[in-house]
Coordinates of C-alpha atoms in Angstrom, one line a residue:
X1 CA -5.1 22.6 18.3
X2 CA -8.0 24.6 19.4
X3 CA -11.8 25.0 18.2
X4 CA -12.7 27.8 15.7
X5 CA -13.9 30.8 16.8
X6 CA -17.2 32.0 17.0
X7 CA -16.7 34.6 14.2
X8 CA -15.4 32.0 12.0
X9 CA -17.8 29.4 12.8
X10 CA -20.7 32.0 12.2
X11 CA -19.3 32.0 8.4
X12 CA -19.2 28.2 8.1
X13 CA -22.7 28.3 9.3
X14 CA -23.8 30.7 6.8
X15 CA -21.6 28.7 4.1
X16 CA -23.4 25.4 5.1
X17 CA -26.8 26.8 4.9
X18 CA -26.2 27.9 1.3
X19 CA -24.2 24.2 0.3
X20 CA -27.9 22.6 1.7
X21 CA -30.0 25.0 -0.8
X22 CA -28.1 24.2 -3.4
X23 CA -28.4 20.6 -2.9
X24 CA -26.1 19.4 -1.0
X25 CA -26.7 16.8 2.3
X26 CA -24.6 16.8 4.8
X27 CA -24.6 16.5 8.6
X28 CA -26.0 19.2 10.7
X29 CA -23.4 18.7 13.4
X30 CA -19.7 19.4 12.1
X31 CA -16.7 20.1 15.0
X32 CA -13.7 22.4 13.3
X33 CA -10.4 22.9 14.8
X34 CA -8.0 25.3 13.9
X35 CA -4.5 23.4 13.2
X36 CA -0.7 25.0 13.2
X37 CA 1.6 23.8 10.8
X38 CA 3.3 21.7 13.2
X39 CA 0.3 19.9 14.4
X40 CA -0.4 19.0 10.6
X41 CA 2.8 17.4 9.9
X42 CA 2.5 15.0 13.2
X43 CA -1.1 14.2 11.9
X44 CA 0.1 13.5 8.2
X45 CA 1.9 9.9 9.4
X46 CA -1.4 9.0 10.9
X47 CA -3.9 9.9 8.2
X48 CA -5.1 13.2 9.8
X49 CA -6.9 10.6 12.5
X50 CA -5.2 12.4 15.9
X51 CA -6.3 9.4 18.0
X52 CA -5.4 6.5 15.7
X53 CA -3.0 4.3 17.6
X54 CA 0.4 4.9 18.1
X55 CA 3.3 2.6 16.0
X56 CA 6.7 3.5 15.5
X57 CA 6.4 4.3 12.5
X58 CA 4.4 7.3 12.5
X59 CA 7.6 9.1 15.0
X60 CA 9.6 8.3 11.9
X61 CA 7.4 9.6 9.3
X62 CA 7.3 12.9 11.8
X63 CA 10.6 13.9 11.2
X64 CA 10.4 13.1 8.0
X65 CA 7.8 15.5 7.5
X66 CA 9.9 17.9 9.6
X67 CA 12.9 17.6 7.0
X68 CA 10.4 18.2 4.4
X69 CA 8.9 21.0 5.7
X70 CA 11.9 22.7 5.8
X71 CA 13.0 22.3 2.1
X72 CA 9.7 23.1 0.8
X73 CA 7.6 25.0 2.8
X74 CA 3.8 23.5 2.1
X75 CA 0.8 22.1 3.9
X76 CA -2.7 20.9 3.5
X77 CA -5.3 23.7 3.8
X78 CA -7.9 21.4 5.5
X79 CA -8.8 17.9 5.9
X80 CA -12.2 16.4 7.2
X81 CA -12.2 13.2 8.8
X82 CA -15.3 10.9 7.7
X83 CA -16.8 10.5 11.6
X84 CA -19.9 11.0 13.6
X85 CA -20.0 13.9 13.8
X86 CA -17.5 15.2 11.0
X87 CA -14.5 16.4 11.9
X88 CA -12.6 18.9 10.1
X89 CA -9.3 21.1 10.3
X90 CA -8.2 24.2 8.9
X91 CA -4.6 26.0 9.0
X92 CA -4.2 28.8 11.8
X93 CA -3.5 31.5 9.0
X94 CA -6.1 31.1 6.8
X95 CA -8.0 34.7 5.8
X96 CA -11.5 34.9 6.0
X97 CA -12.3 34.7 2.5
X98 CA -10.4 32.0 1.7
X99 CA -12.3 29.7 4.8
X100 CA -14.9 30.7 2.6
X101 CA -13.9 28.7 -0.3
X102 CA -12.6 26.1 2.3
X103 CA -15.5 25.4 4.0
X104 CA -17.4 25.2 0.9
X105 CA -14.9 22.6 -0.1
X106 CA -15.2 20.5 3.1
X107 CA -18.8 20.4 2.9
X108 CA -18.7 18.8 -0.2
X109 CA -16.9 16.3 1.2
X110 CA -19.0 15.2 4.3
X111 CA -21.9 15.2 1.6
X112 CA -19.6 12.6 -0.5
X113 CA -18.7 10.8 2.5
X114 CA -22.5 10.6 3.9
X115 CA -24.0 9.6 0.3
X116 CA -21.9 7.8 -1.7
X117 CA -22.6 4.0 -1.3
X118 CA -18.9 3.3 -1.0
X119 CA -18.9 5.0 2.6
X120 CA -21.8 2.7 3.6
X121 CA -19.7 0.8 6.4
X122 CA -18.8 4.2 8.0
X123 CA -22.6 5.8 7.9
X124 CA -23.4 4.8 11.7
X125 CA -19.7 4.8 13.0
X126 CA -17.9 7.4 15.2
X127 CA -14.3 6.3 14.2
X128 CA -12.5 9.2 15.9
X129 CA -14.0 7.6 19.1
X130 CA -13.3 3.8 18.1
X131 CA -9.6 5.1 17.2
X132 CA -9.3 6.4 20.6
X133 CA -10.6 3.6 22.2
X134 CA -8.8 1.5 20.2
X135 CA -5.3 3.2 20.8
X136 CA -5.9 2.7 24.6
X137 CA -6.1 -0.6 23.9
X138 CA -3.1 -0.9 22.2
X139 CA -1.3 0.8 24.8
X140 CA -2.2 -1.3 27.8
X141 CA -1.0 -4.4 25.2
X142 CA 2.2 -2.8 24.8
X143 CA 3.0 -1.8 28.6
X144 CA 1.7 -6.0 29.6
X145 CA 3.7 -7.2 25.8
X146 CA 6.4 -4.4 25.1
X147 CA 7.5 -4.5 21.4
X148 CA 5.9 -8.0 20.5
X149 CA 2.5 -5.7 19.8
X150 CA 4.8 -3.8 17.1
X151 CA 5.2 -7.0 15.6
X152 CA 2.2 -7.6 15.4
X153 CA 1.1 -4.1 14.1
X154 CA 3.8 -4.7 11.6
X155 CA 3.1 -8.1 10.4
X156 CA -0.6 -7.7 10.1
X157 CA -0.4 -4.0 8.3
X158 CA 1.4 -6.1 5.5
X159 CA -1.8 -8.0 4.7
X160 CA -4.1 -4.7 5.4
X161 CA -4.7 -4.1 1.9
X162 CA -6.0 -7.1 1.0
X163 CA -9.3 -7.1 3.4
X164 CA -12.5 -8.2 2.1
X165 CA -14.5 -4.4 1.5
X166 CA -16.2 -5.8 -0.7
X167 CA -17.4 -8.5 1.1
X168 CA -19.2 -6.6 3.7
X169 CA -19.9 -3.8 1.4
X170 CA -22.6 -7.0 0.2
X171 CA -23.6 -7.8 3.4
X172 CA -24.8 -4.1 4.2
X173 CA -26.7 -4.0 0.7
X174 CA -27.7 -7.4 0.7
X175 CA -28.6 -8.3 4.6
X176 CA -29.8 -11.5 5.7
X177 CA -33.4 -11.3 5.6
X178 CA -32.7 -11.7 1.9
X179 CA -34.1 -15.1 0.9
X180 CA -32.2 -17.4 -0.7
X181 CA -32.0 -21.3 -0.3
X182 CA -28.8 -22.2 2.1
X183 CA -28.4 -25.3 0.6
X184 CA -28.9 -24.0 -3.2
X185 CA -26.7 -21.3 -2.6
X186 CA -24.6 -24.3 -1.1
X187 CA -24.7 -26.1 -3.9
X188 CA -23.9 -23.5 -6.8
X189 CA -21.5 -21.6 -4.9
X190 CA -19.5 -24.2 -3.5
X191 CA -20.3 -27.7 -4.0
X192 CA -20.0 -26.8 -7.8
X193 CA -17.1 -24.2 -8.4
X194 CA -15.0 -25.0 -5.4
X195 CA -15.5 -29.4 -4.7
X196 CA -16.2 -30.5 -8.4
X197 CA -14.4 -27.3 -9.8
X198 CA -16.8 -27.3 -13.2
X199 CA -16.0 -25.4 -16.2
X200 CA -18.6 -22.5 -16.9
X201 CA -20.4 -24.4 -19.3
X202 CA -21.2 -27.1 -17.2
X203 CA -22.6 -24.6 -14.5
X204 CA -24.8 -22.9 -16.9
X205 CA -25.8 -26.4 -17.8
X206 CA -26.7 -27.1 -14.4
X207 CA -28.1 -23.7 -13.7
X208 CA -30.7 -24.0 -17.2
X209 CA -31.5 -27.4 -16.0
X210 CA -32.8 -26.5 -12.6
X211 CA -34.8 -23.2 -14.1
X212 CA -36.3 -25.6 -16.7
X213 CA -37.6 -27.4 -13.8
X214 CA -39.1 -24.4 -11.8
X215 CA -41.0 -23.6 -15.0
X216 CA -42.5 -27.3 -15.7
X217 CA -43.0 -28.1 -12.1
X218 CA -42.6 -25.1 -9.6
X219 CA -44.2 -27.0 -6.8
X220 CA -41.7 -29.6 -6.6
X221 CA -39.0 -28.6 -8.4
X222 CA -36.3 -28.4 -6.1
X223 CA -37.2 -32.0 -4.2
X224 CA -37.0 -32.8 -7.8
X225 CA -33.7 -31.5 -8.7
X226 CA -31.9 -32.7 -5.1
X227 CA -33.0 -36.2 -5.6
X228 CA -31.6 -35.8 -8.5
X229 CA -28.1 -34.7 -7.3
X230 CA -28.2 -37.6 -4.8
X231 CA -28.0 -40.1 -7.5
X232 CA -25.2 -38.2 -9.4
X233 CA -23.0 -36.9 -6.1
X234 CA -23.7 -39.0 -3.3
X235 CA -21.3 -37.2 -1.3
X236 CA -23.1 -34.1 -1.1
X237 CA -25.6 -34.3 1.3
X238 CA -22.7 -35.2 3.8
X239 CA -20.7 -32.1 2.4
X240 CA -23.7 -29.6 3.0
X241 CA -24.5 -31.1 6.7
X242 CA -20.4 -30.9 7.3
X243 CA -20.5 -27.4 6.0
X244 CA -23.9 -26.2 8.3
X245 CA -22.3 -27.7 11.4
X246 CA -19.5 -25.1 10.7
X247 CA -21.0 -22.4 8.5
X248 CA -19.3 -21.3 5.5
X249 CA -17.6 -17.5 5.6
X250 CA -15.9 -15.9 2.9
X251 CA -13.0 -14.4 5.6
X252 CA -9.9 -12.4 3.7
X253 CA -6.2 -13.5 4.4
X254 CA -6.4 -11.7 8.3
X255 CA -9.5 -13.1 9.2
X256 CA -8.8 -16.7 8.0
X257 CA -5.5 -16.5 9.9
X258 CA -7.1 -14.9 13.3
X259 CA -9.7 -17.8 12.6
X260 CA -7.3 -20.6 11.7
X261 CA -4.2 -20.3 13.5
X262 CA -2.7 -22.5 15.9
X263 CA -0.8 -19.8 17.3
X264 CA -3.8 -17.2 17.6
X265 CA -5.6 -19.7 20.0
X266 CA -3.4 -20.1 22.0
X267 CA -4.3 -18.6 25.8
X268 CA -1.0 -16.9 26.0
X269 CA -1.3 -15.4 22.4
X270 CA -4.9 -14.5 22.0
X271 CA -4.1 -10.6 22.6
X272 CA -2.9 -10.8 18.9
X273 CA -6.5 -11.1 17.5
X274 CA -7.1 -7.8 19.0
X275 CA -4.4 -6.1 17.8
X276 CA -4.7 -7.6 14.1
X277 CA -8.6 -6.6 14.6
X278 CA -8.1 -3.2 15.1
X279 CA -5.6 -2.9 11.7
X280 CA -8.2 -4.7 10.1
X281 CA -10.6 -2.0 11.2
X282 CA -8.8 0.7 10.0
X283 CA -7.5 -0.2 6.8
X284 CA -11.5 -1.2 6.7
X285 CA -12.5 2.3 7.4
X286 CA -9.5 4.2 4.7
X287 CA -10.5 1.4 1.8
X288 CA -13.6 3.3 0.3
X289 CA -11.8 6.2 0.2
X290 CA -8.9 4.6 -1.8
X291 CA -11.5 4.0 -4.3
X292 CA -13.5 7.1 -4.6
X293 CA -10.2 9.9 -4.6
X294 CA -11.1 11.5 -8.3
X295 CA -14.3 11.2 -7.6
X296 CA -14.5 12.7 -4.3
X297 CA -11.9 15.5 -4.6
X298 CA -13.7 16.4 -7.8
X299 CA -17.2 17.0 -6.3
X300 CA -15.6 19.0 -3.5
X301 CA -13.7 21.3 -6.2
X302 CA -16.8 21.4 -8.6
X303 CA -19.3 22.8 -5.6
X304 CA -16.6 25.2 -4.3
X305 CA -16.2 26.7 -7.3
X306 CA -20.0 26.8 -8.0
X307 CA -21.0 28.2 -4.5
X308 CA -18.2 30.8 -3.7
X309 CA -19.1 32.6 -7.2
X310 CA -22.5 33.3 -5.9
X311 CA -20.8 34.6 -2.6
X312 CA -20.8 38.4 -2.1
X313 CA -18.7 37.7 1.1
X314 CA -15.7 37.0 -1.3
X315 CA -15.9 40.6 -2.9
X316 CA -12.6 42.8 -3.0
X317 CA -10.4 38.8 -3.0
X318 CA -11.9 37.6 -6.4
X319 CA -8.5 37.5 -8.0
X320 CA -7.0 35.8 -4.8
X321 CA -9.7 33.4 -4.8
X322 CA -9.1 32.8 -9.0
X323 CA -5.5 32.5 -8.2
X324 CA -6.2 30.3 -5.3
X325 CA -9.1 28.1 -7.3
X326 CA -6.2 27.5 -10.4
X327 CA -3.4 26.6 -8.7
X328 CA -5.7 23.6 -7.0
X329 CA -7.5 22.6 -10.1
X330 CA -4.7 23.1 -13.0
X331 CA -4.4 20.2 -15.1
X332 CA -0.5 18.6 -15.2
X333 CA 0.3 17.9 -18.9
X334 CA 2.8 15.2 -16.6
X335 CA 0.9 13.5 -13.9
X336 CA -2.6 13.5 -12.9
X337 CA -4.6 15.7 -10.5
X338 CA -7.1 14.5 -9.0
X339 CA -8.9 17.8 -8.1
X340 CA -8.7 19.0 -11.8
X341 CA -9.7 15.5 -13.2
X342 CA -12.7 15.1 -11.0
X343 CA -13.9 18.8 -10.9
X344 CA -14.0 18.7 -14.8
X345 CA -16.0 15.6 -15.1
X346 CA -18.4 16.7 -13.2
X347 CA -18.5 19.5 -14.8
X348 CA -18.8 17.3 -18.2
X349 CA -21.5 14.7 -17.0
X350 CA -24.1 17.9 -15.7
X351 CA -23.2 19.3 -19.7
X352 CA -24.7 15.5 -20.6
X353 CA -27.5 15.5 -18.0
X354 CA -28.8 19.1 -19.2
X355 CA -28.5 18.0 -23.1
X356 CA -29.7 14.8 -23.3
X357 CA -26.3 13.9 -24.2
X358 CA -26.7 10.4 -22.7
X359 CA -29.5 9.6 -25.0
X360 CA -29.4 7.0 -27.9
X361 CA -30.3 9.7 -30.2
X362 CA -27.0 11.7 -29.4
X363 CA -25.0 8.3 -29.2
X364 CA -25.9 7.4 -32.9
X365 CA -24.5 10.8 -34.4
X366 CA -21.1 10.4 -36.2
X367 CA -20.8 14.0 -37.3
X368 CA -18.6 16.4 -35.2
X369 CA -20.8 19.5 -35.6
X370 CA -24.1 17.9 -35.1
X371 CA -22.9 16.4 -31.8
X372 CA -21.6 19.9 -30.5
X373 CA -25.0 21.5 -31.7
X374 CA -26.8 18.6 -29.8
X375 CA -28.9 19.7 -27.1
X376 CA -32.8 18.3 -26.4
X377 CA -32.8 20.9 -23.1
X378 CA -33.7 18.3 -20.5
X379 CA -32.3 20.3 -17.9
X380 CA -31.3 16.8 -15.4
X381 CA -27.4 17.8 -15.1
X382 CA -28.1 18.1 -11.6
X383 CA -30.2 14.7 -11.0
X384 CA -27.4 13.1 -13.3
X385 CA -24.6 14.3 -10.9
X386 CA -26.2 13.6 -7.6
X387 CA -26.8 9.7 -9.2
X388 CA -23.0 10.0 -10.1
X389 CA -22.1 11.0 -6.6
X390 CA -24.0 8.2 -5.0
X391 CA -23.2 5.0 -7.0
X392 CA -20.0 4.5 -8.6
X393 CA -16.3 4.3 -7.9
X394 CA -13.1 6.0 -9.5
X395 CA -13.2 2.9 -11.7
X396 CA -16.6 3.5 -13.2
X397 CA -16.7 7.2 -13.2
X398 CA -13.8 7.4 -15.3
X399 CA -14.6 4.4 -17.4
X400 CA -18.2 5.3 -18.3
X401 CA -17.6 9.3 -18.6
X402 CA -14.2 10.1 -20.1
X403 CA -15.0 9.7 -23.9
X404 CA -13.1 11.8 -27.0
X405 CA -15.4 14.4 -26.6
X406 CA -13.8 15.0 -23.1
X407 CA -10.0 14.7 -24.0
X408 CA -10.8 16.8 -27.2
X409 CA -12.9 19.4 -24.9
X410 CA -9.6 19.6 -22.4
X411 CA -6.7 19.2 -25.2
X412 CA -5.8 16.4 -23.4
X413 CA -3.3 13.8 -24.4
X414 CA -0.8 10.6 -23.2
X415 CA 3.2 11.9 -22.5
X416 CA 6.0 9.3 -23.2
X417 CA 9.3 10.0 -22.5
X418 CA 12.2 8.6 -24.3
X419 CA 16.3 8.7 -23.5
X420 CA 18.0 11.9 -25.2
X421 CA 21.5 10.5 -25.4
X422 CA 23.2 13.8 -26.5
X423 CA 21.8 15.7 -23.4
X424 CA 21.8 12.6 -20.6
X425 CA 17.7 13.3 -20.2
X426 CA 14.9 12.2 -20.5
X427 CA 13.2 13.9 -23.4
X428 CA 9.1 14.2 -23.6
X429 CA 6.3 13.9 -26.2
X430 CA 2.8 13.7 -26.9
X431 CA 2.4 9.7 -27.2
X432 CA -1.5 9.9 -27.8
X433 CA -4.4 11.5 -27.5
X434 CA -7.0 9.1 -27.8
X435 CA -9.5 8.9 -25.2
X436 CA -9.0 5.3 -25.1
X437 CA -5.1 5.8 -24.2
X438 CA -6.0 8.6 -21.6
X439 CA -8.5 6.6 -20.0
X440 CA -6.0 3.5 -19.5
X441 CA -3.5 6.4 -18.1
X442 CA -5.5 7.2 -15.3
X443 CA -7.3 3.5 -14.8
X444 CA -3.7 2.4 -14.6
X445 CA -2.9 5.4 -11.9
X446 CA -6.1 4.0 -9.9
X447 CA -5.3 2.6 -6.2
X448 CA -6.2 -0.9 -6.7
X449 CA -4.9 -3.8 -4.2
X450 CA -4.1 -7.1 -5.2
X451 CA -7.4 -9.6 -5.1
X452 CA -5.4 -12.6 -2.7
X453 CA -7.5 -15.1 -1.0
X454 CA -7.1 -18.2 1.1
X455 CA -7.2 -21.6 -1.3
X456 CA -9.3 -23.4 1.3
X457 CA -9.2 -26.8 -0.5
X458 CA -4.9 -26.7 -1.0
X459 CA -4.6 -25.1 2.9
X460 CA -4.0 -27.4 5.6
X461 CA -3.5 -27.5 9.5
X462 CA 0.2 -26.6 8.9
X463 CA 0.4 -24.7 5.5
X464 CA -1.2 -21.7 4.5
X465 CA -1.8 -21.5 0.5
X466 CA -2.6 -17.9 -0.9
X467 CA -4.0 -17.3 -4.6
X468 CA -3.3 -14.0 -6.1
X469 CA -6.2 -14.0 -8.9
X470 CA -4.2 -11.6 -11.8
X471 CA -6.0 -8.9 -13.5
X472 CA -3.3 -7.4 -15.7
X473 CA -0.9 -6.1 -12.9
X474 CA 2.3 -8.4 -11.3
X475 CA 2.8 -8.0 -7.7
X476 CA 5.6 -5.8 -6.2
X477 CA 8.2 -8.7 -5.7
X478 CA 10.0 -6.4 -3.5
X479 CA 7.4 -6.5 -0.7
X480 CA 6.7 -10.4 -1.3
X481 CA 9.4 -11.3 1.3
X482 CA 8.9 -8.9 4.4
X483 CA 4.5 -9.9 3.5
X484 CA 5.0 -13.6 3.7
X485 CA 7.3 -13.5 6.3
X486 CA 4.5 -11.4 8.4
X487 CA 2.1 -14.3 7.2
X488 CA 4.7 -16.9 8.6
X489 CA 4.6 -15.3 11.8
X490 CA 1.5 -14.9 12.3
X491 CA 0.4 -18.6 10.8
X492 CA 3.0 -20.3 12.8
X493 CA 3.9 -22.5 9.8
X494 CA 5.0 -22.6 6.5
X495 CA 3.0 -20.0 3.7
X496 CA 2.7 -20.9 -0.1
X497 CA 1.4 -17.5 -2.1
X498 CA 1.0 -19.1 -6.2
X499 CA 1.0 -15.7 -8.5
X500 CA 2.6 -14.2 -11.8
X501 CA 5.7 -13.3 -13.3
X502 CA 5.1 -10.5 -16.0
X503 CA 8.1 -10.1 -18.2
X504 CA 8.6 -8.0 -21.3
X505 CA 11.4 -9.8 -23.6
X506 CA 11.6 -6.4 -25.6
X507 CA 9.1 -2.9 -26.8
X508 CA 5.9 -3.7 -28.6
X509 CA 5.9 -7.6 -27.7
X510 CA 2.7 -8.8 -25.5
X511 CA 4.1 -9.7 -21.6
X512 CA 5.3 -12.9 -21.1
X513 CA 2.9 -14.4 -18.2
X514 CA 4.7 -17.0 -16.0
X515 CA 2.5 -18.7 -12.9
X516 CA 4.9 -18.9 -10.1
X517 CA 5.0 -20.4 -6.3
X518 CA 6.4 -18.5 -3.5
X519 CA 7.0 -20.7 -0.2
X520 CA 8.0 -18.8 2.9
X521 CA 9.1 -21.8 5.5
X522 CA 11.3 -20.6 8.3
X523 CA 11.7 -17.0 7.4
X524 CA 13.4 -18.2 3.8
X525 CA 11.7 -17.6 0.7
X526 CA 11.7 -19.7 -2.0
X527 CA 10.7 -19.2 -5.8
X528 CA 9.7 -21.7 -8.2
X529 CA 8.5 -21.7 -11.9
X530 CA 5.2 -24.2 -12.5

């Protein structure tokens, strides 16, 4: 692994001077190493991150790669690592004109990285230098622990994909300085839905009743209402002082157990929170881009595509680069890809943008030929794009833009596949192609973790309860067992996870939903109907 030469970083200079005229923000300090093949396929088990920490693991996943490599021949043409400054890599025997397209590429993606609000816990952060910092860590645990920190890698990167993002996604857009009554917030959020466990209409109730006060009596209205709240709940004054002794956090499954467990504070164990802090971190730091793959593969492929056309550099390799661009950006009538996906929508949602297409005036025509004549010529495709770029998710961007228009623009459809008995295969056909069906195709494809958090009120000193809240998709019972047993571990007692059981008695019937109770109490698992 070296630097790139000064001839090739004198065209990635000139490439990121035309990516910021034509819009694009990204860092003026990049580093870019040129990469063999066999320094990709060790970096591939450990996220293209080379100082992440090291874990078994990854030497297995090496000679994996290895075997791989040999049977098919094929590696990544870059990657760029989301740090301060941005890091990126690029393959040894890459030509000239195809950097060009590359680097184009890659500074598309530090733009996405630096602007879109997911990334907004990783603006200020060098993580190349916390990784290295933290894998020095690990390896002075290891030489003073010996495998008993592999356990603890192990056990804790079971639970790493259930970390609260969101949670301090908030805090960052929502900071402190944000005024809002502790002991209202106290009383709605908690007291309320968690204590008293109200139905919705009683919370609206009680929500109505304190706004009709602030509008007949602003002055006093909330000694008003808490007097009131005395007389009905005595017990809640004592609750809210209880609760400000010990201030109330919203802490995901690791940091409830780093927080909570007997084990954890023990003198001789306490090295453990270290080592489950710094998983934490870096499943932390990989989450928004879980979420944002479509999209941010898309806007890289969109402004490569749109920049290298305008670049004479390329001239004499057009038909490589053509070649190059299609192979990368072909849409799978199997499968999805990302690249093609997002690059098109894009494409789509500037089309909208520059037409007025995402006016009410366009939304209230039913004809087919009026709405492809439809154009008011506002010229924002651009603006729209950028505001695209900046705010949503994979979730919204294909939820809000892929429409029949779209799927009837890019002849795309839903594939089934059914048993062909005669032949012993599986025979293909085109299932649907409603935009509705094609949308639930790729939402369905979406990285999405399970939403599992700590049921405070059922948890005690010795048992740990866990509540998977379903949203249409079971858990993987196969990883249940080696999870909880992780959890066990790491609690030092007993670990109760209530979830589903989806079931499909036969084709065409709705699920059968069964709420279920796992209990993991000296590393046996248990399963029970409720």
């Amino acid at each position: 692994m070296e630097t790139i030469d000064q001839h090739t970083k004198g065209i990635m200079e000139e490439c990121k001077k035309r990516a910021a005229d034509a819009g694009l923000n990204a860092s003026d300090e990049t580093l870019e190493y040129l990469v063999t093949n066999q320094d990709l396929l060790k970096l591939s088990p450990k996220i293209m991150i080379p100082t992440l920490y090291d874990y078994w693991v990854h030497d297995i996943q090496v000679h994996q790669e290895n075997a791989r490599y040999k049977l098919y021949p094929n590696n990544p043409y870059e990657t760029v690592i989301n740090s301060r400054p941005p890091i990126s890599f690029y393959n040894d025997n890459n030509p000239d004109w195809f950097n060009i397209m590359i680097f184009y590429h890659v500074m598309a993606h530090i733009d996405f990285f630096q602007n879109n609000a997911m990334f907004k816990n990783t603006w200020n952060e060098d993580f190349v230098g916390k990784a290295l910092a933290d894998k020095r860590r690990i390896a002075g645990l290891r030489d003073e622990h010996g495998r008993m920190v592999d356990y603890v890698i192990e056990f804790t990167r079971g639970l790493d994909n259930i970390v609260g993002y969101y949670d301090e996604l908030a805090d960052l857009n929502f900071p402190n300085e944000v005024n809002v009554d502790p002991k209202m917030k106290f009383y709605f959020d908690v007291f309320l839905q968690d204590v008293k466990e109200v139905t919705s209409s009683e919370f609206f109730k009680e929500s109505e009743r304190y706004n009709d006060l602030v509008r007949r009596n602003p002055d006093v209205a909330r000694s008003i209402f808490f007097a009131e709240i005395q007389t009905k709940y005595p017990e809640f004054d004592a609750l809210y002082e209880k609760r400000e002794e010990k201030k109330y956090k919203n802490l995901d499954v690791i940091q409830f157990i780093m927080e909570n467990s007997k084990k954890l504070n023990f003198e001789e164990n306490r090295w453990m929170k270290s080592v489950m802090q710094i998983v934490r971190d870096t499943s932390m730091y990989f989450q928004p881009q879980l979420r944002t793959k479509i999209m941010n593969e898309g806007w890289a492929s969109y402004w490569h595509e749109n920049l290298i056309l305008k670049d004479e550099r390329i001239k004499g390799h057009e038909v490589d680069i053509a070649r190059m661009h299609a192979r990368v950006t072909a849409i799978p009538r199997v499968g999805l890809n990302p690249y093609a996906i997002g690059m098109r929508l894009f494409e789509y949602i500037k089309m909208i943008g520059d037409t007025g297409r995402n006016s009410f005036e366009f939304m209230k025509l039913k004809d087919i030929d009026e709405r492809k004549k439809f154009d008011l010529k506002t010229g924002k495709g651009d603006e729209l794009i950028f505001k695209v770029r900046s705010d949503l998710t994979d979730y919204l961007f294909i939820q809000e833009y892929i429409d029949q228009d779209f799927v009837n623009q890019h002849k795309l459809f839903v594939v089934g596949r059914k048993p062909d008995y005669e032949r012993m295969v599986w025979k293909y056909y085109v299932k649907s192609r409603k935009a509705e069906d094609y949308k639930k195709m790729i939402l369905g494809a979406l990285a999405h973790p399970p939403d599992i958090q700590v049921n405070r009120k059922r948890t005690t000193k010795n048992i740990l309860y866990l509540e998977h809240n379903y949203e249409g998709k079971p858990l993987k019972e196969d990883w249940i067992h080696n999870t909880m047993l992780g959890a066990e571990f790491l609690w030092d007692g007993p670990v109760v996870l209530k979830t589903n059981d989806v079931s499909m008695p036969q084709s065409g019937v709705e699920p059968v939903i069964t709420p279920v109770i796992y209990k993991m109490h000296k590393r046996t698992l248990v399963k029970k109907e409720l």
